[in-house]
Amino acid sequence: MIRKFALAAALTVVAGAASAQDCTAITVEDAFDLDESQINVLYDCLQEKMATGYAKEGDEIGTNYRSWAPTASRPAVAGPHGNRLLNTYANDVAAEQYLKFEEEGVEMPVGSILAKESITVSIKKKAARPGPLFIMTKVGLDEAPDTAGWLYAGLQPNGKVMKVKQSFCHDCHAGWEDQDFLGYPVEEVRLGQ
Ligand code: HEC
């Protein structure tokens, strides 16, 4: 038993070293076919690069979101957001309510921020790479009357601010009015309170 374990560990180390360059390679034909272990490998491989990239231009959210509450056990594909792998963090103001994943009568407090990392999965190039950090900030109805009090934003993987059309984001998020316009991570990865 002990020998077998040692061998397995040695093989893992070798495999890890050999695949340092191509740890973002994918073999599936469809992003939905990535299994949990493949996703964990991709995330392990990319997460430092992602966090460093989002922080590169000194954006406050891009620099700090990693110290916020994680809301999922790992990134997952929901479909919208370009079939990317998505992983959301909630700031202090948002975390308590968000992590209940309530479906009715939700009203997030003003000051809530959700920042969602994304990994772009290119089936054509057979590789994954960092995607944008998608951001929603609850600013209240006075400041954002057309989008139910939410401000939508994004950072590119290099930390530069993305141009975001509020109506483009909100038209889709409007489908979750009872959840204060939040889509929530797919159920199997949600972290409870
Ligand atoms: C076609 C539908 C669609 C569009 C367009 C869309 N989203 Fe989303 N968004 C979703 C879904 C579905 C989720 C929840 C899935 C997940 O996070 O795994 C989500 C989740 C989010 C979250 C995490 C908070 C939450 O809702 O639980 C943020 C932040 C976010 N989107 C920002 C944006 C921004 C910024 C834009 C515009 C650039 C945008 N979204 C456009 C469907 C959409």
GROMACS .gro file of C-alpha atoms and ligand atoms in nm:
model
  236
    1MET     CA    1   0.000   0.000   0.000
    2ILE     CA    2   0.268   0.244   0.108
    3ARG     CA    3   0.479   0.171  -0.199
    4LYS     CA    4   0.183   0.215  -0.427
    5PHE     CA    5   0.104   0.549  -0.271
    6ALA     CA    6   0.463   0.670  -0.305
    7LEU     CA    7   0.464   0.570  -0.669
    8ALA     CA    8   0.140   0.750  -0.737
    9ALA     CA    9   0.276   1.062  -0.570
   10ALA     CA   10   0.597   1.043  -0.774
   11LEU     CA   11   0.401   1.008  -1.095
   12THR     CA   12   0.188   1.307  -1.006
   13VAL     CA   13   0.497   1.519  -0.951
   14VAL     CA   14   0.643   1.414  -1.285
   15ALA     CA   15   0.315   1.473  -1.463
   16GLY     CA   16   0.284   1.812  -1.293
   17ALA     CA   17   0.629   1.919  -1.408
   18ALA     CA   18   0.580   1.791  -1.760
   19SER     CA   19   0.248   1.960  -1.804
   20ALA     CA   20   0.346   2.299  -1.662
   21GLN     CA   21   0.332   2.444  -2.011
   22ASP     CA   22   0.015   2.280  -2.134
   23CYS     CA   23  -0.189   2.257  -1.816
   24THR     CA   24  -0.454   2.467  -1.988
   25ALA     CA   25  -0.505   2.213  -2.265
   26ILE     CA   26  -0.853   2.071  -2.300
   27THR     CA   27  -0.967   1.770  -2.496
   28VAL     CA   28  -1.344   1.798  -2.471
   29GLU     CA   29  -1.572   1.900  -2.760
   30ASP     CA   30  -1.806   2.100  -2.540
   31ALA     CA   31  -1.738   2.317  -2.233
   32PHE     CA   32  -2.022   2.138  -2.051
   33ASP     CA   33  -1.826   1.811  -2.079
   34LEU     CA   34  -1.540   1.931  -1.860
   35ASP     CA   35  -1.550   1.722  -1.544
   36GLU     CA   36  -1.474   1.840  -1.193
   37SER     CA   37  -1.111   1.726  -1.192
   38GLN     CA   38  -1.037   1.884  -1.530
   39ILE     CA   39  -1.186   2.211  -1.408
   40ASN     CA   40  -0.981   2.196  -1.089
   41VAL     CA   41  -0.662   2.144  -1.292
   42LEU     CA   42  -0.745   2.441  -1.514
   43TYR     CA   43  -0.826   2.661  -1.217
   44ASP     CA   44  -0.511   2.559  -1.026
   45CYS     CA   45  -0.312   2.642  -1.333
   46LEU     CA   46  -0.474   2.977  -1.412
   47GLN     CA   47  -0.589   3.129  -1.087
   48GLU     CA   48  -0.273   3.317  -0.993
   49LYS     CA   49  -0.241   3.453  -1.345
   50MET     CA   50  -0.603   3.565  -1.330
   51ALA     CA   51  -0.576   3.744  -0.996
   52THR     CA   52  -0.249   3.913  -1.098
   53GLY     CA   53  -0.400   4.020  -1.430
   54TYR     CA   54  -0.719   4.171  -1.284
   55ALA     CA   55  -0.507   4.365  -1.030
   56LYS     CA   56  -0.256   4.491  -1.285
   57GLU     CA   57  -0.401   4.839  -1.336
   58GLY     CA   58  -0.463   4.890  -0.964
   59ASP     CA   59  -0.842   4.860  -0.984
   60GLU     CA   60  -0.977   4.836  -0.630
   61ILE     CA   61  -1.212   4.545  -0.696
   62GLY     CA   62  -0.961   4.367  -0.919
   63THR     CA   63  -0.704   4.393  -0.640
   64ASN     CA   64  -0.925   4.296  -0.347
   65TYR     CA   65  -1.192   4.050  -0.457
   66ARG     CA   66  -0.983   3.746  -0.366
   67SER     CA   67  -1.008   3.837   0.002
   68TRP     CA   68  -1.390   3.829  -0.020
   69ALA     CA   69  -1.620   3.533   0.047
   70PRO     CA   70  -1.606   3.259  -0.216
   71THR     CA   71  -1.955   3.148  -0.320
   72ALA     CA   72  -1.869   2.828  -0.507
   73SER     CA   73  -1.645   2.528  -0.450
   74ARG     CA   74  -1.493   2.569  -0.797
   75PRO     CA   75  -1.561   2.742  -1.130
   76ALA     CA   76  -1.849   2.596  -1.334
   77VAL     CA   77  -2.016   2.645  -1.670
   78ALA     CA   78  -2.372   2.781  -1.657
   79GLY     CA   79  -2.405   2.864  -2.026
   80PRO     CA   80  -2.454   3.242  -2.037
   81HIS     CA   81  -2.133   3.448  -2.023
   82GLY     CA   82  -2.007   3.270  -2.332
   83ASN     CA   83  -1.991   2.917  -2.191
   84ARG     CA   84  -1.705   3.037  -1.971
   85LEU     CA   85  -1.617   2.875  -1.642
   86LEU     CA   86  -1.748   3.114  -1.377
   87ASN     CA   87  -1.652   3.167  -1.014
   88THR     CA   88  -1.810   3.442  -0.802
   89TYR     CA   89  -1.681   3.618  -0.489
   90ALA     CA   90  -1.904   3.833  -0.266
   91ASN     CA   91  -1.783   4.134  -0.065
   92ASP     CA   92  -1.861   4.178   0.308
   93VAL     CA   93  -2.182   4.370   0.244
   94ALA     CA   94  -2.314   4.111   0.000
   95ALA     CA   95  -2.195   3.780   0.143
   96GLU     CA   96  -2.455   3.702   0.409
   97GLN     CA   97  -2.757   3.751   0.185
   98TYR     CA   98  -2.598   3.617  -0.134
   99LEU     CA   99  -2.486   3.290   0.025
  100LYS     CA  100  -2.846   3.206   0.117
  101PHE     CA  101  -2.921   3.176  -0.255
  102GLU     CA  102  -3.281   3.272  -0.181
  103GLU     CA  103  -3.525   3.264  -0.467
  104GLU     CA  104  -3.790   3.509  -0.356
  105GLY     CA  105  -3.806   3.860  -0.219
  106VAL     CA  106  -3.430   3.909  -0.222
  107GLU     CA  107  -3.305   4.262  -0.169
  108MET     CA  108  -2.931   4.300  -0.161
  109PRO     CA  109  -2.800   4.587   0.054
  110VAL     CA  110  -2.654   4.893  -0.121
  111GLY     CA  111  -2.278   4.849  -0.130
  112SER     CA  112  -2.300   4.482  -0.227
  113ILE     CA  113  -2.042   4.380  -0.485
  114LEU     CA  114  -2.023   4.050  -0.670
  115ALA     CA  115  -1.707   3.985  -0.871
  116LYS     CA  116  -1.703   3.688  -1.099
  117GLU     CA  117  -1.384   3.542  -1.240
  118SER     CA  118  -1.414   3.372  -1.573
  119ILE     CA  119  -1.211   3.126  -1.773
  120THR     CA  120  -1.261   3.129  -2.148
  121VAL     CA  121  -1.275   2.780  -2.289
  122SER     CA  122  -1.180   2.764  -2.654
  123ILE     CA  123  -1.293   2.434  -2.795
  124LYS     CA  124  -1.141   2.531  -3.130
  125LYS     CA  125  -0.797   2.610  -2.986
  126LYS     CA  126  -0.829   2.323  -2.737
  127ALA     CA  127  -0.715   2.548  -2.454
  128ALA     CA  128  -0.843   2.758  -2.168
  129ARG     CA  129  -0.731   3.109  -2.079
  130PRO     CA  130  -0.834   3.384  -1.834
  131GLY     CA  131  -1.152   3.570  -1.929
  132PRO     CA  132  -1.293   3.895  -1.788
  133LEU     CA  133  -1.378   3.967  -1.425
  134PHE     CA  134  -1.751   4.048  -1.435
  135ILE     CA  135  -1.873   4.285  -1.166
  136MET     CA  136  -2.212   4.389  -1.025
  137THR     CA  137  -2.236   4.668  -0.768
  138LYS     CA  138  -2.560   4.761  -0.590
  139VAL     CA  139  -2.561   5.140  -0.601
  140GLY     CA  140  -2.933   5.197  -0.543
  141LEU     CA  141  -3.218   5.324  -0.758
  142ASP     CA  142  -3.113   5.690  -0.751
  143GLU     CA  143  -2.786   5.614  -0.922
  144ALA     CA  144  -2.902   5.334  -1.152
  145PRO     CA  145  -3.276   5.378  -1.212
  146ASP     CA  146  -3.277   5.186  -1.542
  147THR     CA  147  -3.105   4.877  -1.409
  148ALA     CA  148  -3.289   4.827  -1.081
  149GLY     CA  149  -3.010   4.982  -0.875
  150TRP     CA  150  -2.729   4.768  -1.014
  151LEU     CA  151  -2.418   4.888  -1.193
  152TYR     CA  152  -2.257   4.637  -1.429
  153ALA     CA  153  -1.885   4.647  -1.499
  154GLY     CA  154  -1.592   4.435  -1.602
  155LEU     CA  155  -1.215   4.411  -1.611
  156GLN     CA  156  -1.024   4.250  -1.892
  157PRO     CA  157  -0.775   3.976  -1.806
  158ASN     CA  158  -0.501   4.243  -1.828
  159GLY     CA  159  -0.675   4.461  -1.568
  160LYS     CA  160  -0.805   4.723  -1.812
  161VAL     CA  161  -1.163   4.841  -1.764
  162MET     CA  162  -1.408   4.684  -2.008
  163LYS     CA  163  -1.666   4.890  -2.189
  164VAL     CA  164  -1.995   4.751  -2.066
  165LYS     CA  165  -2.339   4.832  -2.203
  166GLN     CA  166  -2.568   4.837  -1.898
  167SER     CA  167  -2.876   4.727  -2.092
  168PHE     CA  168  -2.690   4.432  -2.248
  169CYS     CA  169  -2.607   4.288  -1.907
  170HIS     CA  170  -2.932   4.385  -1.738
  171ASP     CA  171  -3.165   4.255  -2.009
  172CYS     CA  172  -3.049   3.904  -1.925
  173HIS     CA  173  -3.018   3.951  -1.547
  174ALA     CA  174  -3.374   4.092  -1.550
  175GLY     CA  175  -3.490   3.731  -1.568
  176TRP     CA  176  -3.407   3.691  -1.197
  177GLU     CA  177  -3.611   3.980  -1.057
  178ASP     CA  178  -3.720   3.780  -0.748
  179GLN     CA  179  -3.352   3.715  -0.668
  180ASP     CA  180  -3.264   4.085  -0.699
  181PHE     CA  181  -3.138   4.015  -1.052
  182LEU     CA  182  -2.875   3.764  -0.945
  183GLY     CA  183  -2.823   3.441  -1.139
  184TYR     CA  184  -2.627   3.253  -0.866
  185PRO     CA  185  -2.369   2.980  -0.936
  186VAL     CA  186  -2.498   2.646  -1.067
  187GLU     CA  187  -2.642   2.446  -0.777
  188GLU     CA  188  -2.382   2.171  -0.755
  189VAL     CA  189  -2.100   2.413  -0.670
  190ARG     CA  190  -2.280   2.652  -0.433
  191LEU     CA  191  -2.118   2.703  -0.092
  192GLY     CA  192  -2.367   2.732   0.191
  193GLN     CA  193  -2.347   2.960   0.490
  194HEC     C1  194  -2.736   3.593  -2.146
  194HEC     C2  195  -2.748   3.615  -2.006
  194HEC     C3  196  -2.647   3.700  -1.933
  194HEC     C4  197  -2.586   3.817  -1.974
  194HEC     C5  198  -2.601   3.891  -2.105
  194HEC     C6  199  -2.503   3.860  -1.863
  194HEC     N1  200  -2.512   3.773  -1.758
  194HEC    FE1  201  -2.419   3.788  -1.580
  194HEC     N2  202  -2.494   3.608  -1.522
  194HEC     C7  203  -2.577   3.528  -1.599
  194HEC     C8  204  -2.600   3.403  -1.530
  194HEC     C9  205  -2.682   3.285  -1.578
  194HEC    C10  206  -2.529   3.411  -1.409
  194HEC    C11  207  -2.519   3.306  -1.300
  194HEC    C12  208  -2.433   3.191  -1.345
  194HEC    C13  209  -2.303   3.178  -1.274
  194HEC     O1  210  -2.250   3.278  -1.223
  194HEC     O2  211  -2.250   3.065  -1.271
  194HEC    C14  212  -2.467   3.541  -1.407
  194HEC    C15  213  -2.391   3.589  -1.302
  194HEC    C16  214  -2.329   3.712  -1.298
  194HEC    C17  215  -2.256   3.764  -1.186
  194HEC    C18  216  -2.243   3.698  -1.048
  194HEC    C19  217  -2.359   3.743  -0.961
  194HEC    C20  218  -2.486   3.666  -0.985
  194HEC     O3  219  -2.568   3.710  -1.070
  194HEC     O4  220  -2.507   3.563  -0.919
  194HEC    C21  221  -2.205   3.884  -1.223
  194HEC    C22  222  -2.118   3.976  -1.138
  194HEC    C23  223  -2.246   3.910  -1.360
  194HEC     N3  224  -2.323   3.802  -1.402
  194HEC    C24  225  -2.215   4.023  -1.433
  194HEC    C25  226  -2.257   4.045  -1.563
  194HEC    C26  227  -2.212   4.158  -1.644
  194HEC    C27  228  -2.119   4.268  -1.596
  194HEC    C28  229  -2.270   4.144  -1.766
  194HEC    C29  230  -2.255   4.230  -1.888
  194HEC    C30  231  -2.120   4.251  -1.936
  194HEC    C31  232  -2.350   4.022  -1.761
  194HEC     N4  233  -2.340   3.966  -1.637
  194HEC    C32  234  -2.426   3.974  -1.867
  194HEC    C33  235  -2.631   3.562  -1.720
  194HEC    C34  236  -2.598   3.673  -1.797
   0.00000   0.00000   0.00000
